[in-house]
Short mmCIF file of C-alpha atoms in Angstrom, two decimals:
data_model
loop_
_atom_site.label_atom_id
_atom_site.label_comp_id
_atom_site.label_asym_id
_atom_site.label_seq_id
_atom_site.Cartn_x
_atom_site.Cartn_y
_atom_site.Cartn_z
CA MET R 1130 67.83 -32.26 129.72
CA LYS R 1131 66.85 -30.89 126.36
CA GLU R 1132 66.32 -34.47 125.06
CA LYS R 1133 64.33 -35.39 128.03
CA LEU R 1134 62.09 -32.30 127.57
CA MET R 1135 61.60 -33.36 123.85
CA GLU R 1136 60.71 -36.94 124.90
CA ALA R 1137 58.16 -35.72 127.43
CA GLY R 1138 56.72 -33.25 124.81
CA ILE R 1139 56.45 -36.03 122.30
CA GLU R 1140 54.59 -38.25 124.84
CA LEU R 1141 52.26 -35.54 126.03
CA PHE R 1142 51.61 -33.88 122.74
CA GLU R 1143 50.75 -37.29 121.05
CA ARG R 1144 48.50 -38.31 123.97
CA LYS R 1145 46.83 -34.99 124.89
CA GLY R 1146 47.53 -32.74 121.89
CA PHE R 1147 49.68 -29.63 121.60
CA LYS R 1148 46.92 -27.12 122.86
CA GLU R 1149 45.93 -29.27 125.74
CA THR R 1150 49.52 -29.85 127.11
CA SER R 1151 51.03 -27.25 129.48
CA VAL R 1152 54.61 -26.41 130.02
CA GLN R 1153 54.06 -27.33 133.65
CA GLU R 1154 52.97 -30.99 132.55
CA ILE R 1155 56.13 -31.23 130.54
CA VAL R 1156 58.53 -30.26 133.18
CA GLU R 1157 56.73 -32.36 135.84
CA ALA R 1158 57.13 -35.43 133.49
CA VAL R 1159 60.86 -34.93 133.72
CA GLY R 1160 61.26 -33.70 137.26
CA ALA R 1161 62.51 -30.21 136.13
CA THR R 1162 61.36 -26.66 136.60
CA LYS R 1163 59.89 -24.21 134.13
CA GLY R 1164 63.28 -22.29 134.36
CA ALA R 1165 64.95 -25.40 132.87
CA PHE R 1166 62.37 -25.59 130.14
CA TYR R 1167 62.88 -21.93 129.21
CA TYR R 1168 66.61 -22.42 129.25
CA TYR R 1169 66.29 -24.66 126.31
CA TYR R 1170 63.12 -23.52 124.65
CA LYS R 1171 61.57 -20.07 124.27
CA SER R 1172 58.14 -21.40 124.13
CA LYS R 1173 56.14 -24.59 123.93
CA GLU R 1174 55.66 -23.90 120.27
CA GLU R 1175 59.45 -23.97 119.80
CA LEU R 1176 59.47 -27.48 121.32
CA LEU R 1177 56.83 -28.49 118.87
CA ARG R 1178 58.87 -27.01 116.04
CA ASP R 1179 61.94 -29.03 117.14
CA ILE R 1180 59.87 -32.27 117.28
CA CYS R 1181 58.57 -31.65 113.78
CA ILE R 1182 62.02 -30.67 112.37
CA SER R 1183 63.61 -33.64 113.95
CA TYR R 1184 61.08 -35.94 112.40
CA ILE R 1185 61.16 -34.61 108.87
CA GLU R 1186 64.90 -34.04 108.78
CA ASP R 1187 65.40 -37.69 109.77
CA LEU R 1188 63.08 -38.85 106.99
CA LEU R 1189 64.76 -36.59 104.37
CA ASP R 1190 68.18 -37.82 105.51
CA GLN R 1191 67.18 -41.47 105.09
CA GLN R 1192 65.52 -40.80 101.80
CA THR R 1193 68.60 -38.92 100.56
CA ARG R 1194 70.94 -41.87 101.38
CA LEU R 1195 68.52 -44.37 99.74
CA LEU R 1196 68.39 -42.35 96.56
CA GLN R 1197 72.11 -42.03 96.36
CA GLU R 1198 72.61 -45.92 96.04
CA PRO R 1199 73.82 -46.06 92.37
CA GLU R 1200 73.57 -49.91 92.36
CA LYS R 1201 69.78 -49.86 92.82
CA SER R 1202 67.18 -49.41 90.15
CA CYS R 1203 64.37 -46.80 90.47
CA THR R 1204 61.94 -49.60 91.46
CA GLU R 1205 64.29 -50.88 94.17
CA LYS R 1206 64.65 -47.37 95.45
CA LEU R 1207 60.87 -46.75 95.48
CA HIS R 1208 60.44 -50.06 97.59
CA ALA R 1209 63.24 -48.92 99.96
CA ILE R 1210 61.67 -45.54 100.52
CA VAL R 1211 58.18 -46.82 101.05
CA TYR R 1212 59.67 -49.38 103.57
CA MET R 1213 61.54 -46.58 105.25
CA VAL R 1214 58.41 -44.64 105.80
CA ILE R 1215 56.55 -47.68 107.08
CA ARG R 1216 59.32 -48.77 109.27
CA ASN R 1217 59.37 -45.21 110.77
CA ILE R 1218 55.74 -45.76 111.87
CA ARG R 1219 57.05 -48.35 114.32
CA THR R 1220 60.19 -46.45 115.44
CA ARG R 1221 58.68 -42.91 115.39
CA LYS R 1222 54.95 -43.28 115.37
CA LYS R 1223 54.33 -40.65 118.08
CA SER R 1224 56.50 -38.05 116.22
CA ALA R 1225 54.77 -38.86 112.94
CA ARG R 1226 51.32 -38.31 114.61
CA ILE R 1227 52.51 -34.95 116.10
CA PHE R 1228 54.00 -33.93 112.78
CA PHE R 1229 50.86 -34.61 110.84
CA ARG R 1230 48.28 -33.52 113.43
CA GLU R 1231 49.93 -30.66 115.47
CA MET R 1232 51.94 -28.87 112.81
CA ARG R 1233 49.11 -26.54 112.24
CA HIS R 1234 49.65 -24.80 115.54
CA LEU R 1235 53.03 -23.50 114.51
CA ALA R 1236 53.53 -19.83 113.51
CA ASP R 1237 54.24 -18.96 109.99
CA ASP R 1238 58.04 -18.72 110.33
CA HIS R 1239 58.30 -22.13 111.92
CA LEU R 1240 55.77 -23.64 109.64
CA GLU R 1241 57.61 -22.46 106.49
CA GLU R 1242 60.76 -24.09 107.65
CA ILE R 1243 59.16 -27.41 108.05
CA LEU R 1244 57.03 -27.10 104.94
CA GLY R 1245 60.30 -26.37 102.92
CA LYS R 1246 61.77 -29.57 104.27
CA ARG R 1247 58.50 -31.51 103.43
CA ARG R 1248 58.61 -30.14 99.91
CA ALA R 1249 62.13 -31.29 99.50
CA PHE R 1250 61.15 -34.83 100.60
CA ARG R 1251 58.24 -34.71 97.98
CA LYS R 1252 60.50 -33.37 95.35
CA GLN R 1253 63.07 -35.99 95.82
CA TYR R 1254 60.17 -38.63 95.46
CA GLU R 1255 58.91 -36.88 92.39
CA GLN R 1256 62.42 -36.82 90.83
CA LEU R 1257 62.65 -40.64 91.35
CA ILE R 1258 59.43 -41.15 89.48
CA GLN R 1259 60.69 -38.91 86.69
CA GLU R 1260 63.91 -40.85 86.52
CA GLY R 1261 62.05 -44.07 86.45
CA VAL R 1262 59.99 -42.80 83.43
CA ALA R 1263 63.10 -41.45 81.75
CA CYS R 1264 64.84 -44.89 81.90
CA GLY R 1265 61.80 -46.89 80.96
CA GLU R 1266 61.17 -48.56 84.25
CA PHE R 1267 57.88 -46.72 84.73
CA LYS R 1268 55.10 -45.87 82.21
CA PRO R 1269 55.84 -42.80 80.06
CA SER R 1270 52.26 -41.68 80.57
CA LEU R 1271 52.72 -41.14 84.29
CA HIS R 1272 52.16 -37.60 85.80
CA ALA R 1273 55.05 -37.66 88.22
CA GLU R 1274 53.69 -34.97 90.55
CA MET R 1275 50.32 -36.61 90.91
CA ILE R 1276 51.88 -40.07 91.47
CA THR R 1277 54.09 -38.55 94.05
CA PHE R 1278 51.14 -37.02 96.01
CA GLY R 1279 49.34 -40.48 95.75
CA LEU R 1280 52.40 -42.25 97.14
CA LEU R 1281 52.68 -39.80 100.00
CA GLY R 1282 48.98 -40.13 100.78
CA ILE R 1283 49.16 -43.92 100.78
CA THR R 1284 52.34 -44.05 103.01
CA ASN R 1285 51.89 -41.04 105.26
CA TRP R 1286 48.49 -41.90 106.56
CA SER R 1287 49.50 -45.36 107.44
CA TYR R 1288 50.72 -43.97 110.81
CA TYR R 1289 46.97 -43.54 111.71
CA TRP R 1290 45.92 -47.11 111.45
CA PHE R 1291 48.95 -49.41 111.01
CA GLN R 1292 49.93 -51.29 114.03
CA PRO R 1293 53.28 -53.08 113.63
CA GLY R 1294 53.15 -56.62 115.06
CA LYS R 1295 49.37 -56.97 114.43
CA GLY R 1296 48.21 -58.20 111.08
CA VAL R 1297 50.62 -57.57 108.21
CA SER R 1298 54.29 -56.94 108.86
CA GLU R 1299 56.21 -53.82 107.68
CA GLU R 1300 57.71 -55.80 104.88
CA GLU R 1301 54.34 -57.27 103.85
CA LEU R 1302 52.73 -53.72 103.83
CA THR R 1303 55.55 -52.28 101.82
CA ASP R 1304 55.21 -55.06 99.22
CA ILE R 1305 51.32 -54.48 99.08
CA TYR R 1306 51.85 -50.73 98.61
CA VAL R 1307 54.62 -51.14 96.03
CA ASP R 1308 52.52 -53.66 94.00
CA LEU R 1309 49.58 -51.47 94.17
CA ILE R 1310 51.74 -48.47 92.97
CA LEU R 1311 53.41 -50.41 90.22
CA ASN R 1312 50.62 -52.76 89.08
CA GLY R 1313 47.34 -51.32 90.31
CA ILE R 1314 44.47 -53.44 91.31
CA ARG R 1315 43.23 -54.73 88.04
CA ALA R 1316 43.62 -58.37 87.39
CA GLU R 1317 45.38 -59.57 84.50
CA GLU R 1318 43.01 -60.15 81.53
CA ARG R 1319 41.92 -63.70 81.12
CA PRO R 1320 41.91 -65.16 77.76
CA LYS R 1321 38.54 -65.12 76.07
CA GLU R 1322 37.28 -68.80 75.49
#
């Protein structure tokens, strides 16, 4: 029942927003009572917290596994993480939208828990950039923290407009992003005639 309540919460929060969704609508969506809801969740906010925690913990776990693959270069790990984030737009788009759009409705104690996990995700990305610089794969002049914020900005906001199955594929978008990140948009200099 808890999973059904969470699924209904995801559907309704994504479509209507957290504030506009009532506990009554959530329980009606699964054919339950408010008593059942409050057996599993103290409040609607606690449900939102669980949705956000589930989303960020899943991303963090996937990222950690990818970073622990010793046979892969920093560039390959970067590509794998960008692809993982883009793939999650297809598999968890509604949760992503809720995470980025509705997290602001959480009380400080719930918010801090989620922000801590989000910081861990960012720090692991940043550490990958630092490792790539240290081993000579990435330019030594890179400011790892700023590059990380840029990477997150590029990938995280894709949930807003990217529609898997229309236009470019997940793999193509990943290749475009990684090429942009690694090579920029400047064309190679043409020889002067």
